[in-house]
Structures are given as structure tokens and as C-alpha cells.
Amino acid sequence: MINKLINKGFFTLSFVVLVSAGPLFAAEEKPIKEVSEDDYIGDVPRVLTVSRLSQSIADAPSAVTVIDKETIRASGIVDLPEIFRLVPGFYVGTNAGFVHNTNHVVSYHGMTTAYAGSMQVLVNGRSVYSPLYGGVQWSELPIAIADIDRIEITRGPNAASYGANSFFGVINIITQSPSDQVGASLSATYGNGRHEAFARYGAKQNDLSYRVTAGYRDDDGLDNRYDFKRTRLLNAQMDYRVDDKNNLEFELGLVNGDREDDQSLGRTRYFEPRVRSIENNYELIRWRHNVSDSSDLSLQAYHSFDRTKDVINSVNLVGLLPFATLLTPTLQVNNDIEMERYDVEAQHNFSISPILRGVWGASIRQDIMYSPYYLGTQNTDTFNLQRLFGHIEWRPIERVVLNMGAMLENNSFTDTDISPRASINFKLNPNQTIRFGISTALRTPNYLEDKFNTNIEVKTTSTPLQAQYIRGNSNLNPERIISKEIGYLGDFGKFSLDARVFYDNIHDYIKSDIDRTTPLLAVTSSGYVLIKQPTVYTNAGDVNVKGFEAQAKWHATKDTHLLFNYAYVNINADGNQTADTITMSMPRDTISALLTHRFSSEWDASYAYYQTSEVTALGDGNYVGLARRSDIRLARKFKAERISGEVSAVVENLFNEHYQEFADYNTLKRRARLNVRLDF
């Protein structure tokens, strides 16, 4: 049993389980009819991400949310991270932080920072997790929202399938098959400070299908912030059916553009706001081979490259450093960054019998990092990772599913670790399931925590000055989490419920702090005077996260649907040993809902509501209060002889609440936009 279950979640879930189990307790009066495997599967959505096996949600070893393309369309979003507001337990903040401040923060169950790095993010199985800060540069992903088929979100540690940094969960963004997007499509969006245009062409010739998408985004950002972004992207996918047993898949993507940044917001301004240029690309090839009716093999290889061209210029420092006579009043910092990744992975899915099947595989990865400012050297640094994984699904009896798996991995920062997971799913009847699970995961330190050595040299007429901002710690242990949960899934026809209570225990939490053992002014062995005490990282105390979350779907009529999410999260830790505001790094209560209605075959509308209680994010964040937001969307489809399409209007923050996200310097106001899509 989970220790000290939260009353809010436990009693609610217990009541649901008792009501659902009623037929079991009354079995002598009304026996439950025998059911087949087909009865259990039915129309229940199947997921691929959780265990790397194709499973129904009721058979999966962890809680999972699936957001399909229709939900994405109905939400009316233009920025991909916004869709995660519709996942219970998630917190999303717009343009968070002082560095790379054009990026959203997406976090789950707390420890929220501008560079949240506790979730693994995949695009068609390719990791886009950044080794530099951790987390994901969402606005730099070469993907168009209209090309997404569905998003599978594992809500809970999933290192057993995807390794370190799958700490709180895994997001897998799955695009549509090129064969499903044949023809040409044009779309354009115009709105308050946001404009974009996309063109797509797809075709199928015999056994070859392909799709090419190109687009441009222009976003002025938030008021009173230096955070505009311009993005150009190109994405292509191709599938080739070699024969009945072999299939080849190719992907490539390109992104470039400009980002505005300011490292001095809310502080004494030492540096001017500036514009940095970004560019990245990736190439992927995947071979799928059908060995037999009970065995499949896949081999995947990809390469990605990210470059940032960034020059930071200081303000006039005369007067800001009164204790030194400067040779020049300003200085310039080279903040160019290059990250390159090579990854090869093999996976074998097999079935031993109708009740026992599994998957196993291995991968190798190399990350190459160049960042003279952050790493304090002109040399590149290499991070190597090797992984071996496996998972078994066993049905010892018809109503029970056992899942067991583990990941063994070795990396350059923390050597060798193993992350096991196990769960047991009891089917009360064909439409109701109770899941008991325990999983473990690691979060490997990123380059910021392990190897940063940021220094700025100021030339003076005497001894040069040196400001050391961040100093990594190569002796860090990975953060470790043990997560326990009880989950319930019920399908009552027009109404379905996915609920869980959880208890997460985190060890070796990596804490950032000012190194107060270093004197503020001290002559170093290299002849410099330190003028700033650096930030350092250490393994600190434990953190406990517990709570309850639920996702409900109600098909009120064939034309009216409601999606409702609620999460209660309680974080307990010693702030002196971890972080001062860690217990408030996730809103205690989050609510989201999406109501959709189709008036006719041409007209439909949707209303989205989001609410988060007060939160104090870590790092660059600070206290913000209760936030409420309402979005509305109205769309009309049309069709002519040779053309079809849709016109839609969206208003975000309909009631103009002027609420804050992540920090009090991020104020969101009403925004409206119009979108037109033409399909040929």
C-alpha cells in the first residue's frame, strides 16, 4: 500500500472502486458472465509508448493520456506546449526564465523551473531532450501542429522503457503517416502579435508515400519583455514498403530563425538585450522487419545538430564597478553553442504464447557539446550513453495482466544504473480495471549541473576581474525516484474515468545554491579578482510528492463532448536542504476542461477552461497567484468542387484576466486570431 495516501484522492478512488466492484461482491446472486479477450479490448485506445508494446490503456503499466488530432484541433492552440494544459498534473508557463526566455516551461508534479528537465520528450521515438540545460526548446522543434496524429503522455516514471530523464514521465509526439496526408494544403494564421503560414504537399506512388511541410512563424511575445521569435521550418517524411516483410521510413527536419533574449530582467542590468540566431536539423532512418506473425524487429538511427549564434554585449560598466579602473567601458561575450547527437537503437518485439509477450532492445548514443562560455573551454565535450532494456507482459489468468520491465544504462556522468518497473492490472469486468504499480527512475545531471564553468573576464589597469556565475559539480549522483500508484479506469458507455493516487519519493535531489565559501573579493592563483560568488550544485535532501489526479470524458450527445481534468499535488521537503520554495513549485490544484459541440456538418465550436492555484516556480520564477483562463473557438468547414478547408476564429483569455504564469513579469492578456486552411 502507498504510505499516507491523501484523503482527497484515496476516499474518492475508494468509493469508485467499491461501487465498481459491487458485482464481484454479489457474485453468488448474479454471476458475472464469462468474457473473451475481444471483450476486454473492444474500442479502447491502444498506446505504443508506455512499455514499447502495443497495449490498450487498461493493460498499460502506468497512467497514460492520449491527445488525438481532433482534440488538438478543438483546443485551437498554435504553440505545441499549450496542449499539455489538458493533461492532469501538468503545469505550463509561457516564455519563462531569463535565458532562452522565448521558451515555454512544461512540468509535471512540480520542481518547476524555466528549464524543466524531469521528463523525456520524443518525436516519433526520437529524443529531443537537451543535454545542456535539460528540458526541451519547444519553439525550435521542426514540426507543424497540423501534422501531429496524436500525443501519448506517460504520467509517471518511465525509465524502464526510455532511460534516465524519463523521471516524472514521457511525452511522445507521433506524426501522421504520409499516406494519410495525400494532396496539398495551405494554412495561414493572423492575430494579436502572432502570424504564421504553412504549406504541405503529400503524395503516394505505388509503394512510396511522402509528405513535405514548410512554414513560418512570427511571434512578438509578451508585453514588457524581450521575447520575440521568428521561425522558419521544413519537415519531410517518407515511407517505402520494400516488400511484405520490410518497410523503410525516412525523416528530416530543418529550423532556423531569431530569438530575442535578455539575461537582466528584474535585476541590475549588466548586459544589453540581444537577438540570437538559431538553427537545427535532424535526419532519421528506420527499418521495420516482420520476422514472423509473432516477431518484429526494428532498427533506428538518427542524427541531430543544434547551433545558436549568440553575442552578449554589456552595458557601460563605468560606475557599476566603482572599485576598478576599466581598460574598456564595455565587454563582449561569445555565447555560441553547438550540440550534436548520434543515436542508434535496435528493438525486438516477440510473442511466446497468447498469454506472454515482450520486447527487448539496446541503444548507443553520443552527445557532442561546444559552449566556450558555459563550459569555460574552446574544446568540445562528449557524453556517451549505452542502454539495454526489456519488458514482459504476462496474463496468468484472463482478468489479470502483469507488466515487468527494466532499463540498464551506462553514461559518462554517473556510470551504470538500473531502473526497474512492475505493475499488476485487475479487470473487475470488461470495462473496469484497477492498477497497482511501482516504478523507479533516474535523472542524470545535465551539463549545467555537471560541467558548467561560466566566467567573465573584465580587463582593468591592474589585476583583471573575473565574475564566476556557475560552477558544475562532476561528483553529483543522479536524482532517484520511487513512485507508487493505485489507478482506476472505468468505461460506462458515454462516460469514462481515469483516476490515480500516487506517492513519489525522490532521493539525492540536486540543489543549486550560492557558494558562500568563496570570498566575494579574492585574488586567485591565476591573478584574477573574483567579484561574484558562483552558483554550485550539490545532492541535497529528499522530496516527497503525493496526490490525486483524474481525467474524465463525457459524450453527452453524439455532437457534444466534455473532457475534464483535475489534479491535487502536495510536495513535502525540507526547504533548507532542497530549495526554499520547493513545496510550492507546483500548483496545489489544477483544473482544465474542453467542451466541444458540433452544430452541423459545417459548424462547430469549443470552449476551454484552465485554472491553477498559486505557485512559486524555482530558479527564475517567483510567486504568482490563482490564474484562470477561458478560450473559445468557432470554426466552419466548407467544400467546393476542387477545394475544401476551414475557417476558424480563436480568442484566448476571453475575459482578459491579466493573469501571471511562472513569474510576476509574465502577464498574459487577451489574444485573438483567425486561421484559414485550404486543402486541394
XYZ file of C-alpha atoms in Angstrom:
680
model
C 0.000 0.000 0.000
C 1.051 3.533 -0.580
C 2.074 5.189 2.657
C -0.076 8.042 3.935
C -2.474 8.224 0.990
C -4.028 11.607 0.556
C -7.606 11.797 1.750
C -8.807 13.778 -1.255
C -7.674 11.147 -3.702
C -7.936 7.995 -1.634
C -11.549 8.289 -0.496
C -12.733 9.387 -3.943
C -10.968 6.482 -5.616
C -12.022 4.017 -2.909
C -15.665 4.946 -3.427
C -15.367 4.444 -7.182
C -13.647 1.076 -6.704
C -16.245 -0.133 -4.192
C -19.126 0.828 -6.450
C -17.397 -0.757 -9.428
C -16.622 -3.937 -7.512
C -20.209 -4.364 -6.387
C -20.943 -7.108 -8.924
C -17.947 -9.044 -7.597
C -19.173 -8.965 -4.029
C -22.654 -10.022 -5.190
C -21.353 -12.815 -7.350
C -23.472 -15.505 -5.660
C -26.678 -13.655 -6.505
C -25.731 -12.534 -10.036
C -22.700 -14.280 -11.568
C -20.540 -12.286 -13.909
C -20.735 -13.612 -17.442
C -17.603 -15.061 -19.000
C -15.785 -12.645 -21.294
C -13.292 -13.082 -24.095
C -10.119 -11.212 -24.989
C -12.063 -9.235 -27.611
C -14.461 -8.062 -24.906
C -11.579 -6.591 -22.951
C -10.006 -4.767 -25.891
C -13.075 -3.545 -27.809
C -12.675 0.075 -28.881
C -10.321 1.011 -26.034
C -7.472 3.169 -27.424
C -4.138 1.432 -27.848
C -0.846 3.069 -26.902
C 2.696 2.350 -28.056
C 4.835 4.482 -25.768
C 4.394 3.215 -22.213
C 6.048 -0.222 -22.464
C 7.117 -0.194 -26.170
C 4.379 -2.805 -26.720
C 1.064 -2.040 -28.388
C -1.350 -2.169 -25.444
C -4.797 -0.979 -24.529
C -4.750 1.782 -21.930
C -6.331 -0.669 -19.485
C -3.373 -3.069 -19.893
C -0.573 -0.466 -19.682
C 1.711 -0.478 -16.620
C 1.355 3.280 -16.000
C -1.230 6.003 -16.319
C -1.333 7.443 -19.829
C -3.143 10.290 -21.541
C -3.710 10.271 -25.302
C -4.382 13.583 -27.049
C -5.571 12.964 -30.586
C -5.568 15.329 -33.557
C -9.247 16.199 -33.074
C -8.580 17.348 -29.507
C -5.621 19.404 -30.726
C -7.810 20.958 -33.420
C -10.643 21.726 -30.990
C -8.285 23.372 -28.489
C -7.278 25.971 -31.097
C -3.648 26.101 -29.948
C -0.812 27.467 -32.087
C 2.050 26.699 -29.663
C 2.551 22.975 -29.070
C 3.279 23.186 -25.291
C -0.162 24.726 -24.731
C -1.842 21.362 -25.365
C -0.342 19.929 -22.164
C -2.674 22.136 -20.138
C -5.208 19.389 -20.957
C -3.171 16.720 -19.130
C -3.860 16.262 -15.383
C -0.911 17.209 -13.179
C 0.853 19.351 -15.782
C 1.880 22.989 -15.379
C 2.595 25.150 -18.433
C 4.174 28.607 -18.322
C 4.609 30.961 -21.278
C 8.064 32.362 -22.128
C 9.630 31.508 -18.785
C 13.071 32.418 -17.467
C 15.878 34.874 -18.169
C 17.933 32.672 -20.529
C 16.234 31.322 -23.673
C 13.212 33.233 -22.442
C 11.167 32.593 -25.591
C 10.574 29.009 -24.434
C 7.583 27.561 -22.581
C 8.060 25.627 -19.380
C 6.254 22.271 -19.269
C 6.489 20.428 -15.948
C 4.688 17.591 -14.204
C 4.219 17.234 -10.441
C 6.447 20.143 -9.540
C 10.117 21.106 -9.247
C 9.118 23.623 -11.916
C 11.949 25.653 -13.428
C 12.344 27.517 -16.706
C 14.407 24.587 -17.990
C 12.346 21.723 -16.562
C 14.345 18.588 -17.291
C 12.484 15.817 -15.495
C 10.566 14.464 -18.489
C 11.718 12.680 -21.601
C 10.252 14.153 -24.800
C 10.206 12.168 -28.045
C 9.091 12.950 -31.582
C 8.291 9.670 -33.349
C 10.580 7.935 -30.857
C 13.487 10.389 -31.336
C 14.667 12.082 -28.146
C 14.677 15.894 -28.244
C 15.791 16.259 -24.611
C 18.581 18.867 -24.441
C 21.782 17.800 -22.633
C 22.764 21.417 -21.928
C 20.057 22.697 -19.559
C 17.761 19.694 -19.652
C 14.239 20.089 -20.958
C 13.173 20.954 -24.494
C 13.367 24.011 -26.709
C 9.726 23.699 -27.761
C 9.670 26.533 -30.280
C 12.619 25.021 -32.150
C 11.087 21.640 -32.914
C 10.746 21.201 -36.703
C 7.147 20.071 -36.514
C 3.832 21.563 -37.644
C 0.880 21.049 -35.311
C -1.318 20.065 -38.273
C 0.991 17.082 -38.961
C 0.524 15.564 -35.479
C -1.615 12.429 -35.296
C -1.608 12.019 -31.516
C 0.464 12.639 -28.388
C 0.945 9.877 -25.802
C 1.861 11.107 -22.321
C 3.017 8.583 -19.721
C 2.084 10.063 -16.348
C 4.696 8.540 -14.070
C 8.355 7.463 -14.188
C 9.151 5.514 -17.346
C 12.900 4.960 -17.209
C 12.270 1.222 -17.634
C 11.391 1.970 -21.274
C 13.293 5.184 -22.062
C 16.062 5.521 -19.525
C 17.346 8.363 -17.400
C 15.459 11.661 -17.546
C 12.152 9.814 -18.028
C 11.866 10.867 -14.402
C 8.308 12.119 -13.986
C 7.031 10.886 -17.330
C 7.427 10.641 -21.096
C 5.851 12.668 -23.889
C 5.830 11.019 -27.325
C 4.624 13.187 -30.213
C 3.541 10.959 -33.102
C 3.007 12.470 -36.544
C 0.575 11.283 -39.185
C 1.660 8.752 -41.778
C 2.486 10.378 -45.142
C -0.020 8.043 -46.788
C -2.785 9.731 -44.739
C -1.923 13.242 -45.953
C -2.081 12.977 -49.737
C -2.661 16.250 -51.580
C -1.811 19.901 -50.987
C -2.756 22.092 -48.047
C -2.210 25.767 -47.251
C -2.919 27.459 -43.923
C -2.436 30.945 -42.524
C -2.973 32.463 -39.079
C -3.255 36.151 -38.256
C -3.726 37.551 -34.781
C -2.527 39.768 -31.932
C 1.246 39.652 -32.240
C 1.157 36.195 -33.848
C 1.312 35.310 -37.549
C 2.166 32.084 -39.312
C 1.795 30.320 -42.634
C 2.277 26.675 -43.625
C 2.248 24.716 -46.853
C 2.125 20.929 -47.129
C 2.221 18.514 -50.032
C 1.865 14.739 -49.823
C 1.718 12.051 -52.481
C 1.686 8.300 -52.874
C 3.273 6.431 -55.791
C 2.985 2.658 -55.681
C 4.829 1.562 -52.519
C 6.272 5.022 -51.781
C 4.463 7.750 -49.856
C 5.899 11.080 -48.728
C 4.980 14.421 -47.182
C 6.794 17.784 -47.174
C 5.767 20.649 -44.863
C 7.242 24.162 -44.822
C 6.249 27.009 -42.558
C 6.965 30.387 -40.984
C 6.041 31.643 -37.525
C 6.251 35.193 -36.188
C 5.502 35.908 -32.507
C 6.002 39.250 -30.773
C 5.843 37.666 -27.323
C 4.535 39.219 -24.108
C 4.290 42.881 -23.184
C 7.309 44.451 -21.440
C 9.580 41.519 -22.344
C 12.367 40.997 -24.848
C 10.984 37.738 -26.216
C 10.002 37.912 -29.874
C 10.739 34.902 -32.079
C 10.879 34.306 -35.832
C 10.946 30.700 -37.029
C 11.262 29.044 -40.434
C 10.875 25.268 -40.644
C 10.921 22.432 -43.134
C 9.932 18.851 -42.381
C 9.761 15.801 -44.631
C 8.738 12.172 -44.067
C 8.842 9.253 -46.467
C 7.659 5.639 -46.130
C 8.741 2.945 -48.553
C 7.256 -0.553 -48.484
C 10.083 -2.748 -49.727
C 8.049 -5.967 -49.632
C 5.589 -7.822 -47.403
C 8.135 -8.090 -44.587
C 10.228 -4.914 -44.828
C 9.463 -1.225 -44.560
C 11.778 1.809 -44.598
C 10.959 5.174 -43.034
C 12.883 8.424 -43.520
C 12.545 11.744 -41.721
C 14.378 15.052 -41.846
C 13.736 18.481 -40.401
C 15.279 21.961 -40.547
C 14.632 25.016 -38.381
C 16.232 28.438 -38.319
C 15.250 31.843 -37.061
C 15.858 34.552 -34.477
C 15.183 34.781 -30.768
C 15.233 37.858 -28.560
C 16.785 37.404 -25.120
C 17.556 39.418 -22.014
C 19.514 37.993 -19.085
C 18.966 41.009 -16.846
C 15.207 41.190 -16.409
C 14.319 42.295 -12.891
C 17.968 42.698 -11.913
C 20.756 45.242 -12.181
C 21.328 45.446 -15.927
C 24.892 44.443 -16.807
C 24.056 43.210 -20.330
C 22.026 44.585 -23.195
C 19.059 42.692 -24.647
C 20.115 40.970 -27.836
C 18.934 38.816 -30.722
C 20.447 35.375 -31.179
C 20.089 33.202 -34.248
C 19.177 29.524 -34.006
C 19.357 26.672 -36.467
C 18.969 22.940 -36.106
C 18.424 19.900 -38.250
C 17.873 16.180 -37.879
C 17.857 13.104 -40.096
C 16.353 9.730 -39.188
C 16.085 6.351 -40.873
C 14.099 3.395 -39.516
C 13.883 -0.168 -40.829
C 10.993 -2.387 -39.759
C 11.170 -6.115 -40.436
C 8.400 -8.635 -39.868
C 10.227 -11.791 -38.807
C 7.045 -13.830 -38.348
C 3.460 -13.487 -37.153
C 4.785 -13.324 -33.580
C 8.042 -11.397 -34.043
C 9.018 -7.933 -35.323
C 12.380 -6.210 -35.497
C 13.169 -2.521 -35.924
C 16.460 -0.668 -36.316
C 16.576 3.110 -35.997
C 19.395 5.631 -36.417
C 19.250 9.408 -36.238
C 21.498 12.442 -36.120
C 20.609 15.909 -34.830
C 22.516 19.174 -34.745
C 21.626 22.401 -32.919
C 23.508 25.689 -33.204
C 22.978 29.045 -31.511
C 24.918 32.112 -32.666
C 24.884 34.496 -29.755
C 26.951 37.552 -28.839
C 26.271 39.198 -25.471
C 27.261 42.867 -25.127
C 27.492 44.582 -21.766
C 26.128 47.984 -20.874
C 28.592 50.742 -19.986
C 30.220 49.302 -16.862
C 31.757 52.566 -15.685
C 30.157 53.310 -12.337
C 28.776 49.764 -11.954
C 32.258 48.569 -10.878
C 33.476 51.609 -8.907
C 36.379 49.757 -7.277
C 38.239 49.185 -10.588
C 39.548 51.300 -13.464
C 38.433 49.604 -16.671
C 40.500 49.452 -19.844
C 37.281 49.487 -21.874
C 33.819 50.564 -20.693
C 32.102 47.563 -22.287
C 32.834 43.913 -22.881
C 31.593 41.242 -25.250
C 30.884 37.562 -24.523
C 30.845 34.769 -27.108
C 27.873 32.588 -26.194
C 27.854 30.346 -29.281
C 26.507 26.861 -28.571
C 26.640 23.713 -30.692
C 25.055 20.398 -29.716
C 25.247 17.273 -31.841
C 23.696 13.860 -31.208
C 24.155 10.416 -32.809
C 21.820 7.620 -31.737
C 21.338 4.015 -32.904
C 18.664 1.736 -31.428
C 17.514 -1.837 -32.095
C 14.232 -3.251 -30.781
C 12.721 -6.739 -30.982
C 9.049 -7.393 -30.188
C 8.010 -11.018 -29.737
C 5.144 -13.199 -28.572
C 5.882 -16.522 -26.867
C 2.247 -17.538 -26.401
C -1.211 -15.933 -26.300
C -0.590 -15.014 -22.657
C 3.090 -13.986 -22.752
C 4.805 -11.420 -24.945
C 7.649 -8.987 -24.621
C 10.113 -6.536 -26.090
C 13.832 -6.030 -25.647
C 16.487 -3.898 -27.259
C 19.608 -1.805 -26.937
C 20.885 1.591 -28.000
C 24.025 3.710 -28.048
C 24.148 7.493 -28.062
C 26.813 10.167 -28.225
C 26.243 13.857 -27.484
C 28.931 16.351 -28.513
C 28.846 19.735 -26.796
C 30.576 23.003 -27.688
C 29.942 26.041 -25.492
C 33.014 28.173 -24.683
C 31.117 30.497 -22.346
C 29.255 27.866 -20.332
C 31.933 25.161 -20.288
C 34.862 27.566 -19.919
C 36.854 25.963 -22.742
C 37.150 26.128 -26.530
C 37.236 22.327 -26.642
C 34.208 20.127 -27.297
C 32.945 17.727 -24.648
C 31.483 14.271 -25.289
C 28.739 12.462 -23.401
C 28.289 8.735 -24.132
C 25.273 6.594 -23.259
C 24.649 2.847 -23.675
C 21.320 1.204 -22.820
C 19.805 -2.282 -22.607
C 16.073 -2.607 -21.955
C 13.369 -5.245 -21.734
C 9.697 -5.625 -20.854
C 7.344 -8.598 -20.382
C 3.533 -8.630 -20.394
C 2.023 -11.785 -18.850
C -1.642 -12.767 -18.459
C -1.626 -15.625 -15.924
C -5.435 -15.615 -15.855
C -7.986 -13.885 -18.025
C -8.645 -10.949 -15.701
C -5.058 -10.213 -14.635
C -2.230 -8.522 -16.545
C 1.295 -8.393 -15.128
C 3.878 -5.955 -16.556
C 7.555 -6.103 -15.631
C 10.474 -4.287 -17.193
C 13.824 -2.609 -16.579
C 16.474 -0.428 -18.192
C 20.203 -0.917 -17.636
C 22.295 2.030 -18.759
C 25.785 3.422 -18.529
C 26.685 7.069 -19.133
C 29.682 9.365 -18.912
C 28.409 11.333 -15.887
C 27.105 8.722 -13.415
C 28.385 5.350 -14.708
C 25.957 2.367 -14.510
C 22.405 2.326 -13.169
C 19.282 0.176 -13.435
C 15.635 1.302 -13.382
C 13.007 -1.459 -12.846
C 9.214 -1.228 -13.002
C 6.330 -3.597 -12.178
C 2.551 -3.403 -12.184
C -0.483 -5.656 -11.873
C -3.820 -4.803 -13.505
C -7.034 -6.441 -12.242
C -10.035 -6.328 -14.573
C -13.187 -6.148 -12.466
C -15.200 -6.599 -15.667
C -14.592 -5.849 -19.359
C -14.871 -2.094 -18.776
C -13.251 -1.519 -15.378
C -9.663 -2.005 -14.268
C -7.650 -1.393 -11.109
C -3.875 -0.984 -11.458
C -1.227 -1.284 -8.722
C 2.213 -0.145 -9.831
C 5.688 0.719 -8.644
C 8.372 2.259 -10.826
C 11.808 3.779 -10.417
C 13.762 6.257 -12.470
C 16.906 8.369 -12.504
C 17.611 11.893 -13.654
C 21.181 12.240 -14.881
C 22.760 15.641 -14.159
C 22.817 17.868 -17.236
C 25.786 19.916 -18.385
C 24.595 22.897 -16.362
C 24.866 20.880 -13.152
C 27.882 18.751 -14.002
C 30.295 20.779 -16.135
C 29.378 24.454 -16.307
C 32.274 26.821 -15.661
C 30.973 30.234 -16.666
C 33.399 33.084 -16.186
C 33.510 36.653 -17.434
C 36.821 38.496 -17.500
C 36.873 42.276 -17.052
C 40.167 43.933 -18.046
C 41.381 46.676 -15.733
C 44.521 48.785 -15.415
C 45.681 46.483 -12.613
C 44.603 42.946 -11.735
C 41.827 41.686 -14.090
C 38.432 40.987 -12.591
C 36.648 37.676 -13.044
C 32.948 37.002 -12.373
C 32.205 33.305 -11.962
C 28.480 32.663 -12.373
C 28.039 28.885 -12.345
C 30.366 26.061 -11.359
C 29.357 22.477 -12.104
C 29.998 19.508 -9.844
C 31.311 16.372 -11.546
C 30.737 14.338 -8.345
C 26.947 14.558 -8.443
C 24.792 11.463 -8.093
C 21.688 11.170 -10.280
C 18.369 12.059 -8.704
C 16.372 8.903 -7.895
C 12.626 8.448 -7.678
C 10.485 5.579 -6.408
C 6.873 6.023 -7.456
C 3.895 4.014 -6.162
C 0.374 4.298 -7.512
C -3.128 2.887 -7.480
C -5.044 3.586 -10.654
C -8.609 3.052 -11.765
C -10.054 3.030 -15.290
C -13.774 2.816 -15.933
C -15.779 2.974 -19.150
C -19.513 3.451 -18.643
C -20.538 3.970 -22.241
C -20.904 7.708 -22.629
C -18.732 8.396 -19.581
C -15.171 7.234 -18.836
C -12.845 7.898 -15.911
C -9.088 7.560 -15.424
C -8.070 8.238 -11.805
C -4.969 7.543 -9.735
C -3.407 8.233 -6.358
C 0.374 8.374 -6.237
C 3.276 8.710 -3.833
C 6.702 9.686 -5.189
C 9.832 9.608 -3.056
C 12.849 11.460 -4.521
C 16.402 10.946 -3.254
C 19.627 12.855 -3.997
C 17.728 15.946 -5.116
C 20.130 18.218 -6.994
C 20.141 21.628 -5.351
C 21.564 24.895 -6.670
C 22.989 27.348 -4.184
C 25.456 30.184 -3.871
C 28.926 29.000 -2.876
C 29.356 31.196 0.187
C 32.684 29.542 0.997
C 34.190 31.541 -1.878
C 35.025 35.120 -0.757
C 33.256 37.845 -2.702
C 36.605 39.533 -3.439
C 39.648 37.263 -3.603
C 42.783 37.080 -5.728
C 43.005 33.701 -7.474
C 46.113 31.722 -8.352
C 45.724 32.869 -11.954
C 45.920 36.505 -10.924
C 42.219 37.375 -11.159
C 39.969 39.024 -8.591
C 36.630 37.227 -8.099
C 33.734 39.686 -7.968
C 30.819 37.233 -7.678
C 30.210 34.113 -5.656
C 29.282 31.298 -8.081
C 26.209 29.085 -8.124
C 27.118 25.471 -7.368
C 25.172 22.197 -7.406
C 25.037 19.517 -4.719
C 22.979 16.454 -3.857
C 20.650 17.528 -1.069
C 17.695 16.216 0.931
C 14.702 14.082 -0.021
C 11.467 15.285 -1.604
C 8.070 13.568 -1.288
C 5.318 14.226 -3.824
C 1.862 12.761 -3.326
C -1.553 13.443 -4.700
C -4.572 12.513 -6.750
C -5.407 13.134 -10.394
C -8.324 12.285 -12.642
C -9.326 12.607 -16.260
C -12.978 12.204 -17.259
C -14.604 12.099 -20.682
C -18.316 12.527 -21.211
C -20.058 12.076 -24.559
C -23.225 13.911 -23.598
C -24.633 13.501 -27.108
C -23.168 12.419 -30.421
C -22.334 16.092 -31.069
C -21.370 17.316 -27.571
C -18.272 16.092 -25.726
C -16.584 17.159 -22.493
C -13.020 16.469 -21.355
C -12.350 17.326 -17.690
C -9.080 17.089 -15.721
C -8.259 17.646 -12.073
C -5.047 17.188 -10.081
C -4.154 17.684 -6.445
C -0.401 17.675 -5.748
C 1.275 18.026 -2.351
C 5.072 18.415 -2.114
C 6.837 17.882 1.196
C 10.540 18.641 1.725
C 12.960 20.458 3.993
C 13.441 23.766 2.185
C 16.809 24.365 3.834
C 18.126 21.100 2.389
C 16.482 21.386 -1.036
C 15.081 24.730 -2.203
C 13.268 27.461 -0.299
C 10.084 27.297 -2.367
C 10.134 23.671 -3.472
C 6.876 22.863 -1.663
C 5.138 25.484 -3.825
C 6.836 24.582 -7.106
C 3.594 23.043 -8.389
C 0.070 24.453 -8.016
C -1.745 22.522 -5.298
C -4.843 22.300 -7.514
C -5.095 22.378 -11.299
C -8.269 22.164 -13.371
C -8.745 22.054 -17.115
C -11.708 21.304 -19.334
C -12.542 21.243 -23.031
C -16.174 21.343 -24.157
C -16.864 20.756 -27.864
C -20.116 20.916 -29.794
C -20.927 20.307 -33.450
C -23.911 22.345 -34.666
C -23.912 20.777 -38.128
C -21.538 19.142 -40.576
C -20.110 22.621 -41.277
C -20.157 24.461 -37.946
C -18.543 23.528 -34.621
C -17.330 25.342 -31.523
C -15.300 24.658 -28.400
C -14.715 26.224 -25.015
C -11.580 25.560 -22.944
C -11.100 26.459 -19.283
C -7.818 26.359 -17.349
C -7.254 27.103 -13.664
C -4.141 26.825 -11.494
C -3.796 27.717 -7.835
C -0.883 29.770 -6.537
C 2.626 28.614 -7.386
C 6.222 29.709 -6.831
C 8.463 28.276 -9.524
C 12.130 27.594 -8.815
C 15.112 29.364 -10.361
C 13.973 32.376 -12.389
C 10.382 32.003 -11.199
C 8.608 33.722 -8.324
C 5.195 33.800 -6.672
C 2.080 34.086 -8.830
C -1.457 33.752 -7.577
C -4.578 31.952 -8.737
C -4.847 32.007 -12.535
C -7.974 31.456 -14.627
C -8.188 31.424 -18.400
C -11.035 30.827 -20.843
C -10.536 30.189 -24.566
C -13.248 29.973 -27.206
C -13.097 28.709 -30.783
C -15.622 28.846 -33.624
C -14.991 27.015 -36.902
C -16.722 26.474 -40.208
C -15.754 23.826 -42.737
C -16.501 24.267 -46.426
C -16.177 22.201 -49.565
C -16.293 23.081 -53.256
C -15.648 21.054 -56.377
C -11.844 21.085 -56.186
C -11.136 22.656 -52.843
C -12.133 22.235 -49.216
C -10.995 23.781 -45.994
C -11.854 25.503 -42.749
C -12.066 28.996 -41.308
C -11.727 29.319 -37.538
C -11.545 32.137 -35.011
C -9.959 31.757 -31.572
C -9.951 34.088 -28.572
C -7.521 33.210 -25.771
C -8.167 34.534 -22.267
C -11.640 35.615 -23.309
C -12.320 37.612 -20.144
C -8.903 39.336 -20.224
C -7.927 38.242 -16.716
C -4.363 39.737 -16.894
C -3.032 36.737 -15.008
C 0.601 35.729 -14.471
C 2.365 32.468 -15.308
C 5.644 31.243 -13.807
C 6.643 34.712 -12.562
C 5.144 38.154 -11.999
C 6.997 39.520 -15.031
C 4.909 37.253 -17.323
C 1.483 38.848 -17.653
C -0.893 37.301 -20.183
C -3.704 39.271 -21.750
C -6.438 38.594 -24.282
C -5.249 37.434 -27.718
C -7.378 36.704 -30.771
C -6.527 35.172 -34.125
C -8.076 33.963 -37.353
C -6.980 30.825 -39.210
C -7.757 29.751 -42.764
C -6.905 26.316 -44.173
C -7.301 25.262 -47.807
C -6.990 21.641 -48.953
C -6.566 20.759 -52.622
